[in-house]
mmCIF file with all atom_site columns, C-alpha atoms in Angstrom:
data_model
loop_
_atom_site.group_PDB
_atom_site.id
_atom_site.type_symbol
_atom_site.label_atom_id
_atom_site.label_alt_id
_atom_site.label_comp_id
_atom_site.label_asym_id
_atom_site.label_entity_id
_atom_site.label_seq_id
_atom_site.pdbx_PDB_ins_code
_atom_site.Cartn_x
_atom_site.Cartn_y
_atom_site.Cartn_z
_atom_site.occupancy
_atom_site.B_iso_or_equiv
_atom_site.pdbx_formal_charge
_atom_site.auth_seq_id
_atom_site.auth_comp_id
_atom_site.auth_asym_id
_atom_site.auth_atom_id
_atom_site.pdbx_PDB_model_num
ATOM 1   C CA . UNK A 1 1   ? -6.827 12.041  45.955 1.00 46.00 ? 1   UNK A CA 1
ATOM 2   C CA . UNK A 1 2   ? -9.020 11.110  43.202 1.00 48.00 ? 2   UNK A CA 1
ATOM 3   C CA . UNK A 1 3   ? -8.440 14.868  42.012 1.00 52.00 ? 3   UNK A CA 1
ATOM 4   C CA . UNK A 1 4   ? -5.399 14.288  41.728 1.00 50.00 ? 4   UNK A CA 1
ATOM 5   C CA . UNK A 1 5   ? -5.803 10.987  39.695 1.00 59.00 ? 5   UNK A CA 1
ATOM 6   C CA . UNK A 1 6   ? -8.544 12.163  37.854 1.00 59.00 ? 6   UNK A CA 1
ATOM 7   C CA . UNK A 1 7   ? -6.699 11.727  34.094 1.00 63.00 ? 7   UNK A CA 1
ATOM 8   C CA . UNK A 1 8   ? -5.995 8.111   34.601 1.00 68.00 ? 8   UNK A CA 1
ATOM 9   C CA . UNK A 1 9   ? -7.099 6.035   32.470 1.00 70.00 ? 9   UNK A CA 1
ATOM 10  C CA . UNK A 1 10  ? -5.781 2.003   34.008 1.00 74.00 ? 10  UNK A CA 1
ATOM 11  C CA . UNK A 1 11  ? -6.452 0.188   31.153 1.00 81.00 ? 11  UNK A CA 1
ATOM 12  C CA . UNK A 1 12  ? -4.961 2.408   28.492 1.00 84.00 ? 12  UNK A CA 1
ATOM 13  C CA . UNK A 1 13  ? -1.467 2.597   31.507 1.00 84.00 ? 13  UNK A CA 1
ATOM 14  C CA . UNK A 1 14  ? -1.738 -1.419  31.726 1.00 86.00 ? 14  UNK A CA 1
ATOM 15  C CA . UNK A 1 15  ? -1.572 -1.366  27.647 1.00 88.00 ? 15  UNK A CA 1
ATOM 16  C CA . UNK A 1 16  ? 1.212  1.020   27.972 1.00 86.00 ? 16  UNK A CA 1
ATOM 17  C CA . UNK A 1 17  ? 3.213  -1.388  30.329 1.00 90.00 ? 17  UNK A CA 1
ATOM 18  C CA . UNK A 1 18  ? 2.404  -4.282  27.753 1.00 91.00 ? 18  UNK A CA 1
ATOM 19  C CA . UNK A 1 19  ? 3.966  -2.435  25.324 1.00 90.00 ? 19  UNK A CA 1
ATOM 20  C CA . UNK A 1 20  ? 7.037  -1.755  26.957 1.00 91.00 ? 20  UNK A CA 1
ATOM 21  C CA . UNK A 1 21  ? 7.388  -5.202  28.265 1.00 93.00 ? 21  UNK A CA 1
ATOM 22  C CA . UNK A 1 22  ? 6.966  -6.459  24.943 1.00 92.00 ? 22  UNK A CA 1
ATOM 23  C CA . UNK A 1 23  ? 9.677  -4.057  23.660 1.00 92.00 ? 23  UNK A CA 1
ATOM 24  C CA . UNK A 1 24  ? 11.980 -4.778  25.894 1.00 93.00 ? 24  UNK A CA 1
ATOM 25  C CA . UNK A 1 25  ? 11.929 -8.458  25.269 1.00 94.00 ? 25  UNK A CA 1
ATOM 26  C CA . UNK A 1 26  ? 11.995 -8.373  21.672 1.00 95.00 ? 26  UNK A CA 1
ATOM 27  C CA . UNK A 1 27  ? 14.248 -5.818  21.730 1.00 95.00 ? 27  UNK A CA 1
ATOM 28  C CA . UNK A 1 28  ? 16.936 -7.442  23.855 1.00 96.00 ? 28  UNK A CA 1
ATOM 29  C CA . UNK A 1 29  ? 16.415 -10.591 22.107 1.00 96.00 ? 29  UNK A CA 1
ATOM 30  C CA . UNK A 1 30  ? 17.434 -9.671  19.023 1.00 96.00 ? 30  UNK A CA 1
ATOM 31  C CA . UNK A 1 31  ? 20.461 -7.149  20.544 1.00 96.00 ? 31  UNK A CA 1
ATOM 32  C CA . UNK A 1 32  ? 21.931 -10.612 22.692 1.00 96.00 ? 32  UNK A CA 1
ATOM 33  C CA . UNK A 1 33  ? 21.425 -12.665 19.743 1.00 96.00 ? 33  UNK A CA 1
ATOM 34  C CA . UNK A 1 34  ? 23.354 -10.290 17.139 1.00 95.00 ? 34  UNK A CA 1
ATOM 35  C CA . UNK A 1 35  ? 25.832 -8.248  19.981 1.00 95.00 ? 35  UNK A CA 1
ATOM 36  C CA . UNK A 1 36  ? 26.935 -11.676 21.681 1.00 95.00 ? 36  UNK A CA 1
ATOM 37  C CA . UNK A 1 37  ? 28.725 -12.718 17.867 1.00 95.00 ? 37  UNK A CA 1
ATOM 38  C CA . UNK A 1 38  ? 30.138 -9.182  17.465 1.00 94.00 ? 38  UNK A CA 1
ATOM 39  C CA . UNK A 1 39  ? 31.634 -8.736  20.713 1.00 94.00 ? 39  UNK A CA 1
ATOM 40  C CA . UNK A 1 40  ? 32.855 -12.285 20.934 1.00 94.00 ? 40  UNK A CA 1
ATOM 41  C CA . UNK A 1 41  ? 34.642 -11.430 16.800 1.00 94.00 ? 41  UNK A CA 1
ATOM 42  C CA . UNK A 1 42  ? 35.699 -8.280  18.275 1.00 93.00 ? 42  UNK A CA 1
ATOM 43  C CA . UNK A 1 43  ? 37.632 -9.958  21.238 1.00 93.00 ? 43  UNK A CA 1
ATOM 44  C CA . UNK A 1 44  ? 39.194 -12.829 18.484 1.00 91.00 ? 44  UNK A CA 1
ATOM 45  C CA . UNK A 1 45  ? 40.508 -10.544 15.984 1.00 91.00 ? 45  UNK A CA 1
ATOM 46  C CA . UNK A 1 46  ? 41.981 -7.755  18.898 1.00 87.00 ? 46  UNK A CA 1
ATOM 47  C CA . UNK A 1 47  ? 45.932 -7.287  19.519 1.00 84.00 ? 47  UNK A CA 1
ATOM 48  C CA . UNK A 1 48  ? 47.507 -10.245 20.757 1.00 80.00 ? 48  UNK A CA 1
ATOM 49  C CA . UNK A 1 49  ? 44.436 -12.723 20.567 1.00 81.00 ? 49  UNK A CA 1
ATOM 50  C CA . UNK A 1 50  ? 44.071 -16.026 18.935 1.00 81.00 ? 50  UNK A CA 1
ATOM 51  C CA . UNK A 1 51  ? 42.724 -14.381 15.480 1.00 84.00 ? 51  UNK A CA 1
ATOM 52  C CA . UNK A 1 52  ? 44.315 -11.006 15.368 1.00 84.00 ? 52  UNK A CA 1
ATOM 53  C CA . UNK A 1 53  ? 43.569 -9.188  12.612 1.00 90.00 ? 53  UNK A CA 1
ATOM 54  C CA . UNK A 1 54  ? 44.679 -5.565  13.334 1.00 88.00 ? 54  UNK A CA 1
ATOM 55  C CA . UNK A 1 55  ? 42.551 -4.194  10.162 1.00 90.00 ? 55  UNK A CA 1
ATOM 56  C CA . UNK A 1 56  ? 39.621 -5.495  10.473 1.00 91.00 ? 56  UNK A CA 1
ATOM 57  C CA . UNK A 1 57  ? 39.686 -5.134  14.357 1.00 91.00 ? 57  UNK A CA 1
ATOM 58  C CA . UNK A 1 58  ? 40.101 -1.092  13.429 1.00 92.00 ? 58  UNK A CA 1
ATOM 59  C CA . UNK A 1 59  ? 37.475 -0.956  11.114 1.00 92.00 ? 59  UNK A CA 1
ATOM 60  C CA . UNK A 1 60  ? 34.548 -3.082  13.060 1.00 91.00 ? 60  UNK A CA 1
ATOM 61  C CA . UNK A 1 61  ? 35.771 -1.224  16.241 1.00 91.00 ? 61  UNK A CA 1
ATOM 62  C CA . UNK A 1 62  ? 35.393 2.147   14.390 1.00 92.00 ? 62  UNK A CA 1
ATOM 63  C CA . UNK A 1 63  ? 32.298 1.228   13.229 1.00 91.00 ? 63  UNK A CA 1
ATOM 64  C CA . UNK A 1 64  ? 31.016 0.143   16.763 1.00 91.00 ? 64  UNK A CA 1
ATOM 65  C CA . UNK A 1 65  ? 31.762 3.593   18.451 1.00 90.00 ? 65  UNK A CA 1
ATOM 66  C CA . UNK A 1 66  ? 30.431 5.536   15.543 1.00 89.00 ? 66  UNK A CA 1
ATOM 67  C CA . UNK A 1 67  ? 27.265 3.578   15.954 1.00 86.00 ? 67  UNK A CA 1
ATOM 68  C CA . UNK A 1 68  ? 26.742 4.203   19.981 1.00 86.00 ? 68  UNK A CA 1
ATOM 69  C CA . UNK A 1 69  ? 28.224 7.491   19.737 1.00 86.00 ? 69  UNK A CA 1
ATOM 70  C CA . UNK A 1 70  ? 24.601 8.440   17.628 1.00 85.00 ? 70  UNK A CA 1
ATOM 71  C CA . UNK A 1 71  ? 22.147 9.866   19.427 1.00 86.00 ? 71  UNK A CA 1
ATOM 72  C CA . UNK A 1 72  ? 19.214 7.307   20.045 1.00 87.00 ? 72  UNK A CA 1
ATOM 73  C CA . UNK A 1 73  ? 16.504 9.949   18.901 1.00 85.00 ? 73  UNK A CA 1
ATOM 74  C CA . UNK A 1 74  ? 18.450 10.971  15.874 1.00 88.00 ? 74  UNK A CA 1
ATOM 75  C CA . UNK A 1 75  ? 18.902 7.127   14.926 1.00 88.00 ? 75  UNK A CA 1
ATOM 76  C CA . UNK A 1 76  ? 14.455 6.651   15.406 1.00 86.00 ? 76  UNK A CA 1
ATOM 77  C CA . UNK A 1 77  ? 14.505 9.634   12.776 1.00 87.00 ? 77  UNK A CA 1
ATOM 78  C CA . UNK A 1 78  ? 16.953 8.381   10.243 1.00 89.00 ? 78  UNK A CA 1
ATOM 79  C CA . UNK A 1 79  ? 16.254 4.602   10.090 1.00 89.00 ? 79  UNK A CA 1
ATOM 80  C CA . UNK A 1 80  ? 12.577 5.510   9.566  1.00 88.00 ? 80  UNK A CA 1
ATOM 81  C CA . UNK A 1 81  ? 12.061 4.217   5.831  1.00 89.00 ? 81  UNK A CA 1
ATOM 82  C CA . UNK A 1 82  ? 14.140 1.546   6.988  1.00 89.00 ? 82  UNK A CA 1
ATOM 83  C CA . UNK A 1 83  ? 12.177 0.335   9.668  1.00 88.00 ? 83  UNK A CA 1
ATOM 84  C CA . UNK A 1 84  ? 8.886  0.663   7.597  1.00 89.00 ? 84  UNK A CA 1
ATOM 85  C CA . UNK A 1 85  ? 10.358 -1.768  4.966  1.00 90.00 ? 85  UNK A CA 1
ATOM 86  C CA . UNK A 1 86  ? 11.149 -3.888  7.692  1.00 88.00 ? 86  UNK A CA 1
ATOM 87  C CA . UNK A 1 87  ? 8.512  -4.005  9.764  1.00 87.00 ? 87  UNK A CA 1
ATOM 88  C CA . UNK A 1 88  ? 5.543  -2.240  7.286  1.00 85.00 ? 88  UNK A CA 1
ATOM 89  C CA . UNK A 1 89  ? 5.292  0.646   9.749  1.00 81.00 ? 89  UNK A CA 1
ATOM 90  C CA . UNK A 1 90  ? 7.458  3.078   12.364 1.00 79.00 ? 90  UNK A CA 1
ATOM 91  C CA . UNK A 1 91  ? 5.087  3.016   14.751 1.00 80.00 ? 91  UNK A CA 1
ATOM 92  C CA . UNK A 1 92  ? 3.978  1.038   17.904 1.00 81.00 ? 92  UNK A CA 1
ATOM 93  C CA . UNK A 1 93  ? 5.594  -1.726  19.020 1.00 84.00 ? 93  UNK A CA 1
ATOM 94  C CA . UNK A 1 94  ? 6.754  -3.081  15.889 1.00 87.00 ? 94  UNK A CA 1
ATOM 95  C CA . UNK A 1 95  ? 7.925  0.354   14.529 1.00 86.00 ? 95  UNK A CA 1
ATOM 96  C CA . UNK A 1 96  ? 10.425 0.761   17.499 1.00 88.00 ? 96  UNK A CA 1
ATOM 97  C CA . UNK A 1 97  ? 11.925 -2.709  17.741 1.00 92.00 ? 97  UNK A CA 1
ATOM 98  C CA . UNK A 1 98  ? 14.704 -1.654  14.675 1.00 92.00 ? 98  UNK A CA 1
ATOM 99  C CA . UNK A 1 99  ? 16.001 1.082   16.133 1.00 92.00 ? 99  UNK A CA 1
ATOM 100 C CA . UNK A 1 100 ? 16.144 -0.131  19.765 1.00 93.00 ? 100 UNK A CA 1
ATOM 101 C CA . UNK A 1 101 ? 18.277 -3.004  18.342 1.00 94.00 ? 101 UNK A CA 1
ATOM 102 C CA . UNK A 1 102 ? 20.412 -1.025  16.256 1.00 92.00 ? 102 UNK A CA 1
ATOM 103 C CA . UNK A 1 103 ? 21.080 1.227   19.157 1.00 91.00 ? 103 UNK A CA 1
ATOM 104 C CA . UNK A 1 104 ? 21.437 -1.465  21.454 1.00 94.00 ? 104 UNK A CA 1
ATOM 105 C CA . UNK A 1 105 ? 23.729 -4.159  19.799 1.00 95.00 ? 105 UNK A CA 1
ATOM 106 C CA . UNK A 1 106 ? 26.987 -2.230  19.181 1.00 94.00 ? 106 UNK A CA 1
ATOM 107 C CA . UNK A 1 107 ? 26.919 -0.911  22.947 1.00 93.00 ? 107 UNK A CA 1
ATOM 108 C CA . UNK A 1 108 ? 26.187 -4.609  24.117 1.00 96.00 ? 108 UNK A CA 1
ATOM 109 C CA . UNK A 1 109 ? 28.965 -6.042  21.393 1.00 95.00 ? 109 UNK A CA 1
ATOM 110 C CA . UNK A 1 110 ? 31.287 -3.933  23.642 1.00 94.00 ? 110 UNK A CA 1
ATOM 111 C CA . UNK A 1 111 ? 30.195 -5.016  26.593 1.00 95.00 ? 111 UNK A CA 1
ATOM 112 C CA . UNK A 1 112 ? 30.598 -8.671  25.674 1.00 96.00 ? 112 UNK A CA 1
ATOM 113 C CA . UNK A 1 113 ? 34.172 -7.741  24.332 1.00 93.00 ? 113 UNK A CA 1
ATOM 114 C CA . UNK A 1 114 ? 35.359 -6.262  27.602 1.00 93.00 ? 114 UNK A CA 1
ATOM 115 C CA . UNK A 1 115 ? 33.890 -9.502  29.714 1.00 93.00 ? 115 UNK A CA 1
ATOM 116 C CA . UNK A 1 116 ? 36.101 -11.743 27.693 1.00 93.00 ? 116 UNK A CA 1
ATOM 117 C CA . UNK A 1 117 ? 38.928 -9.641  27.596 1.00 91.00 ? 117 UNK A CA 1
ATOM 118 C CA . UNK A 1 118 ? 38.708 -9.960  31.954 1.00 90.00 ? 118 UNK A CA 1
ATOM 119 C CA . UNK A 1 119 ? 39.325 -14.028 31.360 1.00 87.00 ? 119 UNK A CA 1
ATOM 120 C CA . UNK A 1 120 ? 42.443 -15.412 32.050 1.00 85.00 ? 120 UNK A CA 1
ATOM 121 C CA . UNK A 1 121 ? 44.964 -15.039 29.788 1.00 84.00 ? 121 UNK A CA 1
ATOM 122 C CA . UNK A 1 122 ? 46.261 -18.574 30.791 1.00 84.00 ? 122 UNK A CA 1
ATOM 123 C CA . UNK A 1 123 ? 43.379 -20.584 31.121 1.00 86.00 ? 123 UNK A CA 1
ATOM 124 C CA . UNK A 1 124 ? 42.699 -19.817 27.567 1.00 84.00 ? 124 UNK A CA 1
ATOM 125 C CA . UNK A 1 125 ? 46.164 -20.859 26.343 1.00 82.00 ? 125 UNK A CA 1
ATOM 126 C CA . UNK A 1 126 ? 45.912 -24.083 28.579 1.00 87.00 ? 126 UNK A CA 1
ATOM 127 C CA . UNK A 1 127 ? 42.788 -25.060 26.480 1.00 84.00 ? 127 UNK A CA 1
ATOM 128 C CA . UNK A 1 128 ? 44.356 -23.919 23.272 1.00 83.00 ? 128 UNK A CA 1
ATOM 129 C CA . UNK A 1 129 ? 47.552 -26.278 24.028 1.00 83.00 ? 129 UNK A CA 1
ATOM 130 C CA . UNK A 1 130 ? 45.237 -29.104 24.596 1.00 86.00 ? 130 UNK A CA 1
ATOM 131 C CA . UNK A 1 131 ? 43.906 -28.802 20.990 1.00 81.00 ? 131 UNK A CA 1
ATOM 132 C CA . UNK A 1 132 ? 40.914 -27.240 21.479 1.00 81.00 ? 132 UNK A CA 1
ATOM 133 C CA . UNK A 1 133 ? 39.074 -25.767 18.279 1.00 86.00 ? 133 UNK A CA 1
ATOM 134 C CA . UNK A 1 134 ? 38.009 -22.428 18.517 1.00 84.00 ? 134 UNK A CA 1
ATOM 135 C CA . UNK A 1 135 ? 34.401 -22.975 18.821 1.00 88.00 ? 135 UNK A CA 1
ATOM 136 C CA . UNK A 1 136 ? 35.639 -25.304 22.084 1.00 89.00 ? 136 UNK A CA 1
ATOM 137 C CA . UNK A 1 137 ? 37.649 -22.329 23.298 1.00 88.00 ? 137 UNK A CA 1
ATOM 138 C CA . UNK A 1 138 ? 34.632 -19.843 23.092 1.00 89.00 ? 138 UNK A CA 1
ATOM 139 C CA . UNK A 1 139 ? 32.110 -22.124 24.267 1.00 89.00 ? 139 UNK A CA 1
ATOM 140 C CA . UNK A 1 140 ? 33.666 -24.403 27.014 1.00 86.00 ? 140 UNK A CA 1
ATOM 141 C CA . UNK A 1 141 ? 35.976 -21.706 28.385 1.00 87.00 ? 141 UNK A CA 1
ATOM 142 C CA . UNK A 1 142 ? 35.476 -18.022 27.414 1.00 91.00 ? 142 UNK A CA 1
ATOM 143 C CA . UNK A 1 143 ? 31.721 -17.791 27.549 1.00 91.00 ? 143 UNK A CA 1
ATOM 144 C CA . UNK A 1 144 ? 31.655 -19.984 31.230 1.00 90.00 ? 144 UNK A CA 1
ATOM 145 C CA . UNK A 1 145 ? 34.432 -18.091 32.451 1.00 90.00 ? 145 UNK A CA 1
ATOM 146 C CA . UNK A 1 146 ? 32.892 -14.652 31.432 1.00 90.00 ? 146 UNK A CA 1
ATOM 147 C CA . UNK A 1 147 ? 29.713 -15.484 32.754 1.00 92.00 ? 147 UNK A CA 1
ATOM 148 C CA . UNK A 1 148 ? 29.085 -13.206 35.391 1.00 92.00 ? 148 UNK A CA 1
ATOM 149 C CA . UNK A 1 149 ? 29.942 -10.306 33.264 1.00 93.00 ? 149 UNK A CA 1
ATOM 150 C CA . UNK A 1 150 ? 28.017 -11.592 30.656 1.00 94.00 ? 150 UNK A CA 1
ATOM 151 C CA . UNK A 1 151 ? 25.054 -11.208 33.228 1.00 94.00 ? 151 UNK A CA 1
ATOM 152 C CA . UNK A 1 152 ? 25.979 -7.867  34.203 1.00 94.00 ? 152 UNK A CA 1
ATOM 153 C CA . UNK A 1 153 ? 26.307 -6.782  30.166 1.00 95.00 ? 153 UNK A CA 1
ATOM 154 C CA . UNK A 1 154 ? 22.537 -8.299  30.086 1.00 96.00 ? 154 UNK A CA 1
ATOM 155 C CA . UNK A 1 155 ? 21.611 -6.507  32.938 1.00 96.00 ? 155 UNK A CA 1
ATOM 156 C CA . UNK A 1 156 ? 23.260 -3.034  31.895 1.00 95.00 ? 156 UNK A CA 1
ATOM 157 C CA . UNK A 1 157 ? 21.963 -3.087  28.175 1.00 96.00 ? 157 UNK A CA 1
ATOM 158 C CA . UNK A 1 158 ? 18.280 -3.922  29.205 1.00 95.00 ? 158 UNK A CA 1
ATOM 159 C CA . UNK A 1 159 ? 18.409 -0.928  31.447 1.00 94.00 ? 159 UNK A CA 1
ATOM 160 C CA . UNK A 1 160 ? 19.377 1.290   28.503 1.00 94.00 ? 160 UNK A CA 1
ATOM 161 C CA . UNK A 1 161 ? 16.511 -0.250  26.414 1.00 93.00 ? 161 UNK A CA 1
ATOM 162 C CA . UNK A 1 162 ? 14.096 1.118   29.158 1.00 92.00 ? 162 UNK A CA 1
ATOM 163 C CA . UNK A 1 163 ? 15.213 4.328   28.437 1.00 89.00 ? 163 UNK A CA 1
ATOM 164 C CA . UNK A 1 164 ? 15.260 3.823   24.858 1.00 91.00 ? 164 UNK A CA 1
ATOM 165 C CA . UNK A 1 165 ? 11.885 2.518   24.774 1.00 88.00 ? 165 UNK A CA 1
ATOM 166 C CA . UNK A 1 166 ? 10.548 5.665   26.482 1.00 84.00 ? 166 UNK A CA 1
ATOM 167 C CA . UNK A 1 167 ? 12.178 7.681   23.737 1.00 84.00 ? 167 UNK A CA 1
ATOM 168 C CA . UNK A 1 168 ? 10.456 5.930   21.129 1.00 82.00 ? 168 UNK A CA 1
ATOM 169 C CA . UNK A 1 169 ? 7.584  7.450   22.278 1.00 77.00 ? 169 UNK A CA 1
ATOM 170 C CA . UNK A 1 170 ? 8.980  10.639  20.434 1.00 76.00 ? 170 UNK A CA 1
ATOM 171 C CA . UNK A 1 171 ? 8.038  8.781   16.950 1.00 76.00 ? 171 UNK A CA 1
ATOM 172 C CA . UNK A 1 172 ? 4.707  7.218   18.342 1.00 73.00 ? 172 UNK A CA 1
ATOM 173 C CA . UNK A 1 173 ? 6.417  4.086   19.311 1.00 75.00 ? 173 UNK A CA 1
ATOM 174 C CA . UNK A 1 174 ? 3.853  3.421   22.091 1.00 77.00 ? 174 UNK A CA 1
ATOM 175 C CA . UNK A 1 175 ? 4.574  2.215   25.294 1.00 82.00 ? 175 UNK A CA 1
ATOM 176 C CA . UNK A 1 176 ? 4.611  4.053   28.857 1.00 85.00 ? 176 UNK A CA 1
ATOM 177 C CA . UNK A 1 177 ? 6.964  6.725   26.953 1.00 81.00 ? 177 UNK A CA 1
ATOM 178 C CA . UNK A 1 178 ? 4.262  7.439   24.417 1.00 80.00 ? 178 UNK A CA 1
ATOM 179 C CA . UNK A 1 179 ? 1.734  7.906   27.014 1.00 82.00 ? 179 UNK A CA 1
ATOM 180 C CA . UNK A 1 180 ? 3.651  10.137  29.033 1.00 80.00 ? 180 UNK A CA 1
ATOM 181 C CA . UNK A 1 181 ? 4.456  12.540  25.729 1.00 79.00 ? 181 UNK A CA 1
ATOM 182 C CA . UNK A 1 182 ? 0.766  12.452  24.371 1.00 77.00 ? 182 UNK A CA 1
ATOM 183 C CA . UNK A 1 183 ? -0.534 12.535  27.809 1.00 73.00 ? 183 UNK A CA 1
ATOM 184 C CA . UNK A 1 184 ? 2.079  14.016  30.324 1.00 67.00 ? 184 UNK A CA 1
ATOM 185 C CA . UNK A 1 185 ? 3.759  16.461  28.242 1.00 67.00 ? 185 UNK A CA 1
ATOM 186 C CA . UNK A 1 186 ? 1.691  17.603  25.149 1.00 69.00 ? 186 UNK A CA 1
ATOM 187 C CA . UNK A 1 187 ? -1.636 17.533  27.508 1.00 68.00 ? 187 UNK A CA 1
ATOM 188 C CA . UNK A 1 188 ? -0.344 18.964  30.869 1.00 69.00 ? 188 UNK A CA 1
ATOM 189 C CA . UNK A 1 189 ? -1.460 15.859  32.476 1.00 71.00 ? 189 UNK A CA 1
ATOM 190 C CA . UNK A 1 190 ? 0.858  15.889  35.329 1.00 78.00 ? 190 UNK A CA 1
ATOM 191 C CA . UNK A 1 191 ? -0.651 12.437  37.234 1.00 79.00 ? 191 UNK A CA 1
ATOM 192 C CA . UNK A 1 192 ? 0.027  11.012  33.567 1.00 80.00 ? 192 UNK A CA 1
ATOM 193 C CA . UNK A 1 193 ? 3.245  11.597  33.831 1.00 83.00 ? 193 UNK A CA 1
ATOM 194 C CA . UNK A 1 194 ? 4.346  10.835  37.486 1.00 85.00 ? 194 UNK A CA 1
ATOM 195 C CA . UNK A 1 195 ? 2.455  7.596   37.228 1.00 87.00 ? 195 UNK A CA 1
ATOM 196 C CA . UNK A 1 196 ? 4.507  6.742   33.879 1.00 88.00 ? 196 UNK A CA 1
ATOM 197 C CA . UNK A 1 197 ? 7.543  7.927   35.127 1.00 87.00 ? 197 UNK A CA 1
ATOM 198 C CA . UNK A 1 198 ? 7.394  5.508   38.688 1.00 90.00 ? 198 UNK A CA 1
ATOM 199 C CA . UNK A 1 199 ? 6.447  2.980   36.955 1.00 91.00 ? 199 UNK A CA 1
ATOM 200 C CA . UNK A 1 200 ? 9.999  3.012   34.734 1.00 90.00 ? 200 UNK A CA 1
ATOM 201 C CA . UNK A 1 201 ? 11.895 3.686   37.893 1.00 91.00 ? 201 UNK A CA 1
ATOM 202 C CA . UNK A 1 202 ? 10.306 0.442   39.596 1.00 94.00 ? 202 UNK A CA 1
ATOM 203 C CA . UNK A 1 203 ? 11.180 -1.561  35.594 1.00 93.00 ? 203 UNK A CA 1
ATOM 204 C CA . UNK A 1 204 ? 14.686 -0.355  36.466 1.00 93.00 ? 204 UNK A CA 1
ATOM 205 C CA . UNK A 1 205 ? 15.189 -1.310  39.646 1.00 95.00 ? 205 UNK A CA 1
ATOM 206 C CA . UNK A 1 206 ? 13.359 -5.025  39.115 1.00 95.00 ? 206 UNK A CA 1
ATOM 207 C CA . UNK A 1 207 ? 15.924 -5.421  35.976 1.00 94.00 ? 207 UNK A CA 1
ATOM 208 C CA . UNK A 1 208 ? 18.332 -4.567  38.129 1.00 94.00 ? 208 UNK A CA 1
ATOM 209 C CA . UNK A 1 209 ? 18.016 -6.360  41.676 1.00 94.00 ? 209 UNK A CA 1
ATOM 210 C CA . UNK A 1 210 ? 17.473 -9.432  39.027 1.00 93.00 ? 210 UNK A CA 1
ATOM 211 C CA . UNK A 1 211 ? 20.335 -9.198  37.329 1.00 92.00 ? 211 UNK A CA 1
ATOM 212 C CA . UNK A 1 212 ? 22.216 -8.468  40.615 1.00 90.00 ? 212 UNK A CA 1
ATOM 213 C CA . UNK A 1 213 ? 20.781 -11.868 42.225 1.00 92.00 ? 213 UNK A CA 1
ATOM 214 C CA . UNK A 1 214 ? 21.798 -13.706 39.169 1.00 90.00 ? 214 UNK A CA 1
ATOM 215 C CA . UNK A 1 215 ? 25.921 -12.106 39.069 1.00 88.00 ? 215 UNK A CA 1
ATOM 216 C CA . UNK A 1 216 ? 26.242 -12.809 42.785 1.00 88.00 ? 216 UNK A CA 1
ATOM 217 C CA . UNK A 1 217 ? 24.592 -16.366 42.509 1.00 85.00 ? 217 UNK A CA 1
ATOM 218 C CA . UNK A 1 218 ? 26.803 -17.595 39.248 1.00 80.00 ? 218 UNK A CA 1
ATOM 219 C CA . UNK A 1 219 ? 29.481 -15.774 40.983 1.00 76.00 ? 219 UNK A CA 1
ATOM 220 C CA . UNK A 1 220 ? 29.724 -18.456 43.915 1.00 64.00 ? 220 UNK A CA 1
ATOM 221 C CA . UNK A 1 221 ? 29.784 -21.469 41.703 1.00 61.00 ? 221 UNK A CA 1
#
């Protein structure tokens, strides 16, 4: 056994998990924060909504699918200067936490445009003929009623940011995808890599039996 687990190095795997943790929260801070306002302009200014604006609608939409339909590891490559003027450097932790959120937010703005497009057409009118502003609209009735899709956007968007982190390691971004190219792949380390790779299966499925527990819980009230 110990043969087997003879290239493991604990500490350096613990700093690897760090990393990714630390990622992951930036990283889906920033995409909530800056996807929850797109997707919730995005569901305003669509066809028949309270702010339709058909051209503008066209153009942020196109722009929204142009940005998820890049490929993640194309996007680390080409937003490299921009990231270093942001940030100082493109790699680490601080070097990957650009491009995970430029990846990130357009494919959560969508998300969070299809959960409010699933509220009730009617319940939104009712507050509307009460004189509600729009801010009351979004925040006493769209965003509550929405709320267990919200969850499930959450829940969805941090599992792609698990994958995303691990291809950040492509660039150095660190994390338990950098160890598993330097170590795993470029070194033949094989227990490197299994390790790495378990330990993102078990991130995935704790994001998910969280977010799953949350949905089902908000769901009942």
């Amino acid at each position: 056994m110990n043969k087997l687990l003879a290239n493991l190095d604990w500490v350096e795997i613990g700093q690897a998990c760090i990393d990714t943790l630390t990622m992951l929260a930036l990283a889906l801070g920033f995409t909530v924060l800056l996807g929850l306002p797109l997707g919730v302009l995005l569901y305003l200014t669509g066809k028949k909504q309270m702010h339709e604006k058909p051209g503008f609608y066209r153009f942020a939409s196109a722009l929204v699918n142009m940005l998820r339909s890049l490929p993640f590891i194309i996007l680390l490559i080409v937003m490299i200067p921009l990231t270093t003027l942001l940030t100082g450097t493109s790699l680490g932790v601080a070097g990957a936490i650009p491009p995970l959120v430029a990846g990130c937010t357009p494919f959560f703005a969508r998300l969070v445009e299809t959960a409010l497009r699933e509220v009730d057409r009617g319940l939104v009118e009712a507050t509307q003929a009460m004189g509600a502003s729009t801010w009351q609209i979004i925040w006493h009735t769209l965003l509550p009623e929405a709320r267990t899709g919200l969850i499930a956007a959450v829940t969805v968007t941090a599992i792609v940011l698990v994958d995303y982190t691990a291809m950040a390691g492509v660039i150095g971004g660190g994390g338990l995808g950098d160890l598993a190219i330097r170590f795993g792949y470029q070194r033949f380390q094989t227990d490197v890599m299994v390790v790495t790779v378990a330990l993102l299966v078990l991130l995935v499925q704790a994001l998910q039996m969280s977010g799953d527990r949350l949905v089902i819980r908000y769901s009942r009230r």
